Coordinates of C-alpha atoms and ligand atoms in Angstrom, one line a residue:
X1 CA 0.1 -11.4 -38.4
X2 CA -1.1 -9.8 -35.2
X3 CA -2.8 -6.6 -34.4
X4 CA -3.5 -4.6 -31.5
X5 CA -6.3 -1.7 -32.1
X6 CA -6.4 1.3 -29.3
X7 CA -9.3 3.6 -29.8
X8 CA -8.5 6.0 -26.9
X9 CA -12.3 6.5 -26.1
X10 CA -13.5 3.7 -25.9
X11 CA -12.8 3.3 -21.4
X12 CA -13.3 0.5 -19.5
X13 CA -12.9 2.3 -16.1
X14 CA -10.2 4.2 -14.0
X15 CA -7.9 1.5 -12.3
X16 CA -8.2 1.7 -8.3
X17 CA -4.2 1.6 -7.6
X18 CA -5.6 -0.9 -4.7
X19 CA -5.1 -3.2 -7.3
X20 CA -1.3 -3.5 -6.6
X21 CA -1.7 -4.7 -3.2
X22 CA 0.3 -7.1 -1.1
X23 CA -0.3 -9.7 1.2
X24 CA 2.0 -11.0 4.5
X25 CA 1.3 -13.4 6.1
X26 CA 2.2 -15.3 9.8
X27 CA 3.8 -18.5 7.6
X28 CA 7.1 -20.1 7.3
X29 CA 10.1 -17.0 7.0
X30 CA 7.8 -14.1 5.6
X31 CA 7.6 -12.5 8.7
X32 CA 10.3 -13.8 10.3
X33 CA 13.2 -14.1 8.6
X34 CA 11.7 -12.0 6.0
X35 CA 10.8 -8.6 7.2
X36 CA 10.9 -9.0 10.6
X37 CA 14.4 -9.8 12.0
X38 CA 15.5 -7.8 15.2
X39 CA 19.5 -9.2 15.7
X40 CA 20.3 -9.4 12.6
X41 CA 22.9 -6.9 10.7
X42 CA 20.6 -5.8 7.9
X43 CA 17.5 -4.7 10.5
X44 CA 16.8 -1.5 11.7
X45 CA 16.2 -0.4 15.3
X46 CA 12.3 -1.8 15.1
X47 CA 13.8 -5.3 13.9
X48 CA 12.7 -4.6 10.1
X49 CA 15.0 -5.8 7.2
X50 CA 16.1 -2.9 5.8
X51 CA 17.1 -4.4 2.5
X52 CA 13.4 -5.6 2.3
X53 CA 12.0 -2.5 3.2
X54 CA 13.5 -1.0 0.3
X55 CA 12.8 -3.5 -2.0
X56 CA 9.2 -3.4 -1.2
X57 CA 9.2 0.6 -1.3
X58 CA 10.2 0.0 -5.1
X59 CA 6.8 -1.5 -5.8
X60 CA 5.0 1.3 -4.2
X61 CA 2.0 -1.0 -3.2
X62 CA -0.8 0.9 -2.0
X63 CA -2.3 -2.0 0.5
X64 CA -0.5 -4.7 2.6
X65 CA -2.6 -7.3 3.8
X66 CA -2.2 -9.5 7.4
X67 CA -1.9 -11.1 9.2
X68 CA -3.1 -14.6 6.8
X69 CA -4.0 -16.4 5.7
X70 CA -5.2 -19.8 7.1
X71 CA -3.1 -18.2 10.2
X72 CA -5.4 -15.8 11.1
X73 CA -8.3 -18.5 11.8
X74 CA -6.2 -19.1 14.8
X75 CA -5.3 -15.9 15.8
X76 CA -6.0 -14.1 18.7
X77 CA -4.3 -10.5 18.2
X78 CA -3.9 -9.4 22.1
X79 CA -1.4 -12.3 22.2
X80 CA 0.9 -9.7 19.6
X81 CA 0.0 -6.5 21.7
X82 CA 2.1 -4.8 24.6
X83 CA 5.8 -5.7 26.3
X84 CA 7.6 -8.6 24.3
X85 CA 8.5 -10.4 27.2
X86 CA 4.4 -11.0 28.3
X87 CA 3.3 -12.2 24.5
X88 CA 3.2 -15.8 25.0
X89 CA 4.5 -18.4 22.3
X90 CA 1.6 -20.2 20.7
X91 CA 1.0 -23.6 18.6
X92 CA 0.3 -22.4 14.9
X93 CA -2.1 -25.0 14.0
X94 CA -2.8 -23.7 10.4
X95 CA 1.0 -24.5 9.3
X96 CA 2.1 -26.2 11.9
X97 CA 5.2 -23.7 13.7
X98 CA 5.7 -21.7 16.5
X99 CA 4.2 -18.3 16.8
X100 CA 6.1 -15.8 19.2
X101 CA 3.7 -13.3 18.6
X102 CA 6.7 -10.8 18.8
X103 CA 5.1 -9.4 15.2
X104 CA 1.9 -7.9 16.3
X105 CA -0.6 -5.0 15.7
X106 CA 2.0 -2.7 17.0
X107 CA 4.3 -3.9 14.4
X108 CA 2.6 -3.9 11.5
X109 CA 1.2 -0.8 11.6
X110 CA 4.7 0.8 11.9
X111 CA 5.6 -1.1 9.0
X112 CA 2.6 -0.1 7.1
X113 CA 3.8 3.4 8.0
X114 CA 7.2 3.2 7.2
X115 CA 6.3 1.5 4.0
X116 CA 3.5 4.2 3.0
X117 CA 1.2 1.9 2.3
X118 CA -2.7 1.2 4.2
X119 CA -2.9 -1.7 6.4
X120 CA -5.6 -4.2 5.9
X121 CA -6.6 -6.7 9.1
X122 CA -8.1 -10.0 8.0
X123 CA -10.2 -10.8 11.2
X124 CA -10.3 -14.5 13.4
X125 CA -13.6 -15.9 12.1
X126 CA -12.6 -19.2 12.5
X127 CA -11.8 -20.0 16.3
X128 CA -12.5 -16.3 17.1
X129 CA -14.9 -14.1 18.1
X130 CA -17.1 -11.0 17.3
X131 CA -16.1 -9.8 20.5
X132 CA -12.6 -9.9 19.4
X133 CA -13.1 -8.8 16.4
X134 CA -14.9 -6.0 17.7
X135 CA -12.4 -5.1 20.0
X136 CA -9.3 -5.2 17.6
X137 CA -11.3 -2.4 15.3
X138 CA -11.8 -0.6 18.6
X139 CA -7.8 -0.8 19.7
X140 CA -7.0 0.0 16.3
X141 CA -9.3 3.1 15.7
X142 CA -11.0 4.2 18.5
X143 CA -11.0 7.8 19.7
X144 CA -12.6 7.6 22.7
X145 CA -11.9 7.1 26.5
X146 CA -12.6 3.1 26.0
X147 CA -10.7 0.0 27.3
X148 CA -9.2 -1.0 24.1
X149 CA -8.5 2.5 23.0
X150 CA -6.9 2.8 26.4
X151 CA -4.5 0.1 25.8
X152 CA -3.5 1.3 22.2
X153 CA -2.0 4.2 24.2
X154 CA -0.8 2.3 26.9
X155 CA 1.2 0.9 24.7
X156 CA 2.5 4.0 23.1
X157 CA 0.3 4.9 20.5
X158 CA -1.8 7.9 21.4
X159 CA -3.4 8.6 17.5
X160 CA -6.2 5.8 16.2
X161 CA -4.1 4.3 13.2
X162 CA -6.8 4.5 11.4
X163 CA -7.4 0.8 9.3
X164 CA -9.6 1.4 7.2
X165 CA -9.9 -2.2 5.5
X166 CA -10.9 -5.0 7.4
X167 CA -11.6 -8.9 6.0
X168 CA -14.4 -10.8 7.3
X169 CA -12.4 -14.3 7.8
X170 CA -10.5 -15.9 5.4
X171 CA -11.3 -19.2 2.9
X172 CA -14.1 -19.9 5.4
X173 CA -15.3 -22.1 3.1
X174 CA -12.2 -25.0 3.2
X175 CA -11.8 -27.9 5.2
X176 CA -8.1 -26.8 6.0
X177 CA -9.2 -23.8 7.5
X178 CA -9.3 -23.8 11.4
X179 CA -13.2 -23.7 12.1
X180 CA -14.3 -23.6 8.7
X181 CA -18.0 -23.1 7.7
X182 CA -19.8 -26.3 5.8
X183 CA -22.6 -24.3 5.5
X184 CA -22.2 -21.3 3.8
X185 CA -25.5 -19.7 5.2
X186 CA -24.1 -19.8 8.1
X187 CA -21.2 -17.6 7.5
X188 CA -23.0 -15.3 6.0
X189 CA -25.1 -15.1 9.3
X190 CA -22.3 -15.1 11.3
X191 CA -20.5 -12.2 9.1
X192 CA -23.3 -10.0 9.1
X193 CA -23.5 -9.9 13.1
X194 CA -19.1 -8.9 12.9
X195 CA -20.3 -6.5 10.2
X196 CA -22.8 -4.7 12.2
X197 CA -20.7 -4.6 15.6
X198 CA -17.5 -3.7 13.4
X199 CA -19.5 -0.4 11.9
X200 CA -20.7 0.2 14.9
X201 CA -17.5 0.6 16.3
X202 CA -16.5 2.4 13.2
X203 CA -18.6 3.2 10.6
X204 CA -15.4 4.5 8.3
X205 CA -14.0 1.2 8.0
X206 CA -14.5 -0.9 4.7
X207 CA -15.4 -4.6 4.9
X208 CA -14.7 -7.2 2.7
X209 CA -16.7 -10.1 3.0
X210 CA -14.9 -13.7 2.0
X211 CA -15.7 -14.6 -1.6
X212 CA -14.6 -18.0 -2.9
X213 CA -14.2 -18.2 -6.8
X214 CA -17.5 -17.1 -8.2
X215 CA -19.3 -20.3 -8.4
X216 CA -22.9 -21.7 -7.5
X217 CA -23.0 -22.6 -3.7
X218 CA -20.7 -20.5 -1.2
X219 CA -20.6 -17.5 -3.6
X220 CA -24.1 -17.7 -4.9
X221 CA -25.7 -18.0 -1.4
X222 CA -23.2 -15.3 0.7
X223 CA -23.5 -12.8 -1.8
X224 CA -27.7 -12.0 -0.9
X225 CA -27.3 -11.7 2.8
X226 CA -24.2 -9.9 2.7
X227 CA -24.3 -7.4 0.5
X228 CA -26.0 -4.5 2.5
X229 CA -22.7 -4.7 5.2
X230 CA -19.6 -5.3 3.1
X231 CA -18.3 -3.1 0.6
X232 CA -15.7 -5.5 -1.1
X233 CA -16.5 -9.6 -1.7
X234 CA -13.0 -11.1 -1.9
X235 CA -11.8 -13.7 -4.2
X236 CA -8.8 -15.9 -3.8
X237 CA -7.0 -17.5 -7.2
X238 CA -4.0 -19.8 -7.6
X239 CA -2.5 -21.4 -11.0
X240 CA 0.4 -22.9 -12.1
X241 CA 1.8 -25.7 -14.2
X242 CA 5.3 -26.3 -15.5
X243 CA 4.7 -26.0 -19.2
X244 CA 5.1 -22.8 -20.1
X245 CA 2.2 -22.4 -21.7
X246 CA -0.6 -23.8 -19.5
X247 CA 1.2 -21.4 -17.1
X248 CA 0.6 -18.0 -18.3
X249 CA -2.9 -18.9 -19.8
X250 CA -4.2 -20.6 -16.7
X251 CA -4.2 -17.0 -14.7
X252 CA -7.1 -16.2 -17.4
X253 CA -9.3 -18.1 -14.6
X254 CA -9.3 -15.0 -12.7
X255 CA -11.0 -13.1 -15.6
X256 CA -13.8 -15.7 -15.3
X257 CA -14.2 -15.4 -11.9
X258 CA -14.3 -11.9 -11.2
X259 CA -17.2 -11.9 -14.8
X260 CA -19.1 -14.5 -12.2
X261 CA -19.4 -12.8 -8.7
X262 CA -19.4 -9.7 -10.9
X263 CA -22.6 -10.7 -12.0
X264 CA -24.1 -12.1 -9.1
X265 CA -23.3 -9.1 -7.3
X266 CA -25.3 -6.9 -10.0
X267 CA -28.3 -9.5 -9.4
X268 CA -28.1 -9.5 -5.4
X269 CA -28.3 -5.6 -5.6
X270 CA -30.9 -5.5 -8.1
X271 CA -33.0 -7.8 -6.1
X272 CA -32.5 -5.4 -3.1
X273 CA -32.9 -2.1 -5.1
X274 CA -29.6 -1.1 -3.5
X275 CA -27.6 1.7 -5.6
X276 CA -24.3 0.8 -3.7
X277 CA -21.3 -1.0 -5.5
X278 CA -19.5 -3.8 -4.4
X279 CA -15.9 -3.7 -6.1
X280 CA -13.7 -7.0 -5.7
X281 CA -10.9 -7.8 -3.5
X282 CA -8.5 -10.2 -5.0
X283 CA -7.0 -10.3 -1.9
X284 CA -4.8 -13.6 -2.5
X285 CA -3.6 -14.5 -6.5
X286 CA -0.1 -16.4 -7.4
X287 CA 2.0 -19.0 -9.2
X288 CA 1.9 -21.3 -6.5
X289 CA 2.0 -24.9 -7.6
X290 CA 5.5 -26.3 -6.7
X291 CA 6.1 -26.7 -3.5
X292 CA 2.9 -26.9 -1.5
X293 CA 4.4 -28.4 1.8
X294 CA 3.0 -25.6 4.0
X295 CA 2.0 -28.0 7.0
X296 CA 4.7 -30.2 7.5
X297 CA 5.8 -29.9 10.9
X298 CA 9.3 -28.7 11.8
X299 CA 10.2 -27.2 8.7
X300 CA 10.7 -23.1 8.8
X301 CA 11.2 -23.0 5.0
X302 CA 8.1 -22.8 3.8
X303 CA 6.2 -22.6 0.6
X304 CA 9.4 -20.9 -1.0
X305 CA 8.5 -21.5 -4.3
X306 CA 11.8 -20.6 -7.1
X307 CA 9.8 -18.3 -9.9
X308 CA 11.2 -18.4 -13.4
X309 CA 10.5 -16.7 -16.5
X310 CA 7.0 -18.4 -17.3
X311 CA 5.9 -17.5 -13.4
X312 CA 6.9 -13.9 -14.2
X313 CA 4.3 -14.3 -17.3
X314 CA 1.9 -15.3 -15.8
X315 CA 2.0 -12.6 -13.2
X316 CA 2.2 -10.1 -15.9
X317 CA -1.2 -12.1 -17.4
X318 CA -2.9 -11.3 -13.9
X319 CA -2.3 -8.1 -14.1
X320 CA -3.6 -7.5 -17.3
X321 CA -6.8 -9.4 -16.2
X322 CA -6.8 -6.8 -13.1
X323 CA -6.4 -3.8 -15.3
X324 CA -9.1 -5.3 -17.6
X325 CA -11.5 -5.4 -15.4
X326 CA -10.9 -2.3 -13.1
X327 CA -14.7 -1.7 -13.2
X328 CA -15.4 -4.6 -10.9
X329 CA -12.6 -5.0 -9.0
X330 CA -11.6 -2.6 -6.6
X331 CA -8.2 -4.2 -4.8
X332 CA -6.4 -7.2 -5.5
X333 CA -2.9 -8.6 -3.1
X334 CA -0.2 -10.2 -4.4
X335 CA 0.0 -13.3 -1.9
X336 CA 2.8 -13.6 -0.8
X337 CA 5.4 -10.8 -0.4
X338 CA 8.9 -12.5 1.1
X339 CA 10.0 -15.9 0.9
X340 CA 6.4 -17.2 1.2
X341 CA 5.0 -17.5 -2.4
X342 CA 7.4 -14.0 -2.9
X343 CA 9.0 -11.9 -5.4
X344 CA 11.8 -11.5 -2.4
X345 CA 13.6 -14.7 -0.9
X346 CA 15.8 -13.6 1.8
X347 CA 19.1 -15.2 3.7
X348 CA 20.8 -13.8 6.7
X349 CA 23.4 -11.4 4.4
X350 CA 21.0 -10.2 1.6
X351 CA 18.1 -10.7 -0.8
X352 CA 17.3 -12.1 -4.4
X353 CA 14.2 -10.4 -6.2
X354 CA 12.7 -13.5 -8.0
X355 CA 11.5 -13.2 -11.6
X356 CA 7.8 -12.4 -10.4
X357 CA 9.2 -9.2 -9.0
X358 CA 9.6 -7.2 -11.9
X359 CA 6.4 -7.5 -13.9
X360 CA 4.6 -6.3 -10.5
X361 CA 7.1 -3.3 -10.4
X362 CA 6.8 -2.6 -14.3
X363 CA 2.9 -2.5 -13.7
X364 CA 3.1 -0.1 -10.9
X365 CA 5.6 2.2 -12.2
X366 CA 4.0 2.2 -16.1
X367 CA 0.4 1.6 -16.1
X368 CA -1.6 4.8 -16.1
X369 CA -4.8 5.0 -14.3
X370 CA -7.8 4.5 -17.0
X371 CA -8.3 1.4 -18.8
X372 CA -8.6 1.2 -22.4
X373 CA -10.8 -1.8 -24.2
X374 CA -8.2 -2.5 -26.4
X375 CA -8.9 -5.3 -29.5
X376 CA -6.3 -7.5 -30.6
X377 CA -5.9 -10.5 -33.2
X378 CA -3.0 -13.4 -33.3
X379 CA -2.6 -17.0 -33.6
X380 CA -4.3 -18.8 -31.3
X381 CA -2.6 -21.2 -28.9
X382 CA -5.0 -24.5 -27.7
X383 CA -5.2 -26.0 -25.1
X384 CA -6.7 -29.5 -24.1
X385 CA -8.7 -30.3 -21.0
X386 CA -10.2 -26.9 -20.3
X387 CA -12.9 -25.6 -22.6
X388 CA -12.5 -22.4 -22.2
X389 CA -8.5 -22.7 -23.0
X390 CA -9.5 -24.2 -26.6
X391 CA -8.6 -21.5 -28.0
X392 CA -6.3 -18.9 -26.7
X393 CA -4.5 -15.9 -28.3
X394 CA -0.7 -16.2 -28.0
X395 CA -1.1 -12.7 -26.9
X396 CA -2.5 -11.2 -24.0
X397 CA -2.9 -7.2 -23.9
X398 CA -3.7 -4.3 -21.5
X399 CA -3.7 -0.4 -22.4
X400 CA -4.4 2.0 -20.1
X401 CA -3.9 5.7 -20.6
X402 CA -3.6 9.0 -18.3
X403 CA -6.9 11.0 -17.5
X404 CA -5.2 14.0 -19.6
X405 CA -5.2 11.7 -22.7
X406 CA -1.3 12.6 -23.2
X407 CA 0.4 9.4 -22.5
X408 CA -0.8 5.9 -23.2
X409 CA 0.7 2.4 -22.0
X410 CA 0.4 -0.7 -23.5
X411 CA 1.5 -3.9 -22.0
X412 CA 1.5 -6.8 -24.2
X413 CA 2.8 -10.9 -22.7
X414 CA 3.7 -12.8 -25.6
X415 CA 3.3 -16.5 -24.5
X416 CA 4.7 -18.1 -27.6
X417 CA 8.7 -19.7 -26.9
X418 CA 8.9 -20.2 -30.5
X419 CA 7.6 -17.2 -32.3
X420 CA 8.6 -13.9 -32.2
X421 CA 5.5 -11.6 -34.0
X422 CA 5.6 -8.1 -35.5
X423 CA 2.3 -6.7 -33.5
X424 CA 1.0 -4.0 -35.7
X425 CA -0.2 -1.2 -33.4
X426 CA -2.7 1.4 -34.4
X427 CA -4.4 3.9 -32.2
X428 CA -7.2 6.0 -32.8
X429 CA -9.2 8.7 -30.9
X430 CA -5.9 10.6 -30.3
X431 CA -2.8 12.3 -32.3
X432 CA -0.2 10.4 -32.2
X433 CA 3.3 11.8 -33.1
X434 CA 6.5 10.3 -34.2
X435 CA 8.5 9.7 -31.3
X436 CA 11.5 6.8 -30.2
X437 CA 9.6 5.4 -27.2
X438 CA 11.2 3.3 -24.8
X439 CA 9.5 0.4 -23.5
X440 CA 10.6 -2.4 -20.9
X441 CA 11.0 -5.7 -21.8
X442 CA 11.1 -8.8 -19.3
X443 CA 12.6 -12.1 -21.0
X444 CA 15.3 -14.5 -20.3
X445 CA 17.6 -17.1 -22.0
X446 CA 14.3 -19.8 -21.9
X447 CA 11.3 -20.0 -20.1
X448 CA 12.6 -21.8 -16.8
X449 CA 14.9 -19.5 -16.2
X450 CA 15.3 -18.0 -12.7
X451 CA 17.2 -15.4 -10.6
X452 CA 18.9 -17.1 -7.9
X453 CA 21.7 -15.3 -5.2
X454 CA 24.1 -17.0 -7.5
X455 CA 22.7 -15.2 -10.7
X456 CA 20.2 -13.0 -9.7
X457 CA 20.4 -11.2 -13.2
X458 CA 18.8 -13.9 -15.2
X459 CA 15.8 -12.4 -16.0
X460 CA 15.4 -8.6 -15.4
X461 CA 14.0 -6.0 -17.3
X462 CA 16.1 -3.8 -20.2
X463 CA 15.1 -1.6 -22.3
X464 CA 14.0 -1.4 -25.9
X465 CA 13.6 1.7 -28.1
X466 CA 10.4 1.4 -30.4
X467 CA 10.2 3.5 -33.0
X468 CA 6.6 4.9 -33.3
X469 CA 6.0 6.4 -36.9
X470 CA 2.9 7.4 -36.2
X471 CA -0.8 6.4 -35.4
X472 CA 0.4 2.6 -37.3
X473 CA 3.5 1.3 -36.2
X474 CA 5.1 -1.9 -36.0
X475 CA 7.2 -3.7 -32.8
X476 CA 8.9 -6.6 -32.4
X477 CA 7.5 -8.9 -29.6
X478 CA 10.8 -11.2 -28.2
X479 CA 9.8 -15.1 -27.8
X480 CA 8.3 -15.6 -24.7
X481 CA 7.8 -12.2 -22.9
X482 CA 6.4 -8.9 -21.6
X483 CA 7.2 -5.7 -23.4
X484 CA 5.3 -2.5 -21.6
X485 CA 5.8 0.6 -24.2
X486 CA 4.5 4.0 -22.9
X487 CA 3.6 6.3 -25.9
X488 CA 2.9 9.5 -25.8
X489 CA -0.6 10.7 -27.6
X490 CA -2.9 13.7 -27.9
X491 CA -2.5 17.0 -28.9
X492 CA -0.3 18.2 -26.2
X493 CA 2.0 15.3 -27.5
X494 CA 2.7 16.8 -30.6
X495 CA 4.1 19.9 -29.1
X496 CA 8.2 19.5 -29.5
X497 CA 9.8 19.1 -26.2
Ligands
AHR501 O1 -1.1 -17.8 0.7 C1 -1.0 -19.1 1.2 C2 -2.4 -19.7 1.7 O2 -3.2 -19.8 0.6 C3 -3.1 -18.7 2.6 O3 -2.8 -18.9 3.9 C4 -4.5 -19.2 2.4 O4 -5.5 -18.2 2.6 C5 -4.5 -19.8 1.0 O5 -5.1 -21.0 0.9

């Protein structure tokens, strides 16, 4: 037997849409050979792929993030500003290619534009400097009569663009990262002096200061000194395994992470009586676990990891963990976007949209903008070698509903390939008429099954009709996937249409 119980009162928090965030990166074909192609048939007059344009207008994501990554640790952003034919051609020593720096500031923000969604700047902390860093904010946003400004509209931009979210530095804290901090103190110093110069440049901008996982050591020492100049600590989370069932429980680490620098972000502002918030940015979460050949020299492909059916679960299961705890975390980015890591593998004459695209567009599209603290009961699945995964529910739920209390979402994983439950589903707090609801479901012939330019209809969403009877109905969960059901609830709800 399983239940799911929905009191509509009982809120968590109202769901930042920065939450459905992406993340591009300078790495393998992403940029280009992903969105950026000028030559090729299916770009547009600024060299974008058009057919990736639109399939990343489908997930409407609200923030793209650039430009890495371990990339940006050696990246000097006047190399990717002003006439094509002066940008020189750089070693990429974080994945080992050659960067023609023909994708630059320039670029990015007209694809931000053209996408509708805000740009977010990781800064160089790693063989940069604050000067730089200083200097980008001030090309980017300044108003003024200064040099950088200057050469914004020099190089035909006259308005600021305007970024308002800007990362201190990425995975500082790693040996593979190109002048990586063993001493976490340290960064922290270091951050707060960019902080101060980036606000001074423009105090409108938002920084988010680089988080690790939520453990003792970098976390618990950064977190003090920092907190009075960021406004976002990041957190970065990969998982993956090939049995299906490790993989969609494993993205439950996130939950555990965020709960830690959750917490020792409450204690650092308590110890500093500060009455700010600090939200999260998951600014990099995937599958990623198959092909991790990043640096091998000479190759252009990538990290182009083939999702299947259990990826696409597992996706759905971060999302649900984001949803869940929209009162701590403010954004999170999908890493990566195309090819990369991506829900979009490109060749010269077309696209495929991977299995991890969908639950990320079923999210966005369905998901309403409060969070519900929803309570549900199942089998329980365990797990060895983790003791948190001893015991896991075969089910993994989010609910969110719409500030007028008319219309309620539930999104429900099933991770079991051999059982197909009946979920009873009763909500409370709100009317809830008779109604045929129809609800997306995301499955496929077995759990490694992928969408490939051969068969790119493998696994795709279709849709099921449910048939609500009332506050207590029953549904049918397939073997192995993600069913999202909208309902409608509350007074207005019973009106007939
Ligand atoms: O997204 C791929 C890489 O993973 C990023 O460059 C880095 O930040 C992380 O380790």
């Amino acid at each position: 037997m399983a239940r799911i119980k929905i009191d509509t009162d009982r809120v968590i928090g109202r769901i930042d849409p920065m939450i459905y965030g992406g993340f591009i990166e300078h790495l393998g074909r992403c940029i280009y050979g992903g969105i950026y192609e000028p030559g090729s048939d299916l770009a547009d007059e600024n060299g974008f792929r058009v057919d990736v344009l639109e399939a990343l207008k489908a997930l409407r994501m609200p923030a793209l993030r650039w430009p890495g990554g371990n990339f940006v640790s050696g990246y000097h952003w006047m190399d990717g500003i002003g006439p094509a034919e002066t940008r020189p051609v750089r070693m990429d020593l974080a994945w080992h290619m050659e960067e023609p720096n023909l994708f630059g500031t320039d670029e990015f923000i007209r694809f931000c534009r053209l996408l509708d969604t805000e740009p977010y700047i990781c800064v160089n902390m790693g063989s940069g400097t604050m000067d730089e860093a200083q200097a980008w904010v001030e090309y980017c946003n300044g108003d003024g009569g200064t040099q950088y400004a200057e050469l914004r509209r020099r190089n035909g931009n006259d308005d600021p663009f305007n970024v308002r979210f800007w990362g201190l530095g990425n995975e500082m804290y790693g040996a593979w990262q190109i002048g990586a901090y063993s001493d976490p103190a340290e960064y922290a110093r270091d951050a707060v002096e960019f902080a101060k110069v980036m606000k001074w440049t423009d105090p409108e901008i938002k920084l988010i200061g680089c988080g690790r996982t939520g453990g003792a050591g970098w976390d618990s020492t950064i977190i003090g000194p920092l907190v009075q100049h960021i406004d976002y600590l990041s957190l970065h989370t990969y998982t993956g395994n090939a049995d299906p069932l490790a993989n969609t429980v494993q993205p439950l680490r996130a939950e555990w992470a965020i709960r830690n620098t959750a917490s020792l972000i409450e204690m650092a502002l308590q110890e500093r009586n500060l009455s700010k918030s600090i939200p999260i940015a998951f600014d990099e979460w995937n599958v990623w676990y198959k092909v991790r050949d990043g640096r091998e020299r000479g190759k252009i492909n990538k990290l182009e990891e083939a999702y299947d059916l259990s990826d696409a679960l597992a996706v759905a299961v971060y999302l649900n963990v984001f949803q869940r705890t929209c009162n701590v975390v403010g954004m999170a980015n999908l890493a990566q976007m195309v090819n990369v890591i991506a829900p979009i593998m490109t060749r010269s004459d077309g696209l495929v949209l991977q299995t991890i695209y969908y639950p990320l567009q079923m999210y966005r599209n369905l998901s309403l903008n409060i969070a519900l603290d929803a309570w549900w009961e199942c089998d329980m699945a365990h797990l060895e070698g983790d003791r948190r995964f001893a015991g896991v529910p075969y089910l993994d739920v989010s609910v969110t509903r719409d500030e007028a209390g008319e219309n309620l979402t539930v999104a429900i994983v099933n991770r079991s390939s051999d059982d197909s439950p009946s979920v009873t589903i009763e909500i409370t707090g709100s009317d809830v008429p008779k109604q045929s609801a129809q609800a997306q479901v995301l499955n496929g012939p077995f759990p490694h099954a992928a969408n490939t330019f051969d068969e790119p209809g493998m696994v795709k969403p279709r849709k099921k009709r449910v048939n609500v009877s009332g506050p207590r109905f029953r549904v049918k969960m397939p073997k192995f996937s993600l069913m999202v059901l909208p309902v409608r609830i509350g007074k207005e709800a019973a009106k007939p249409k």
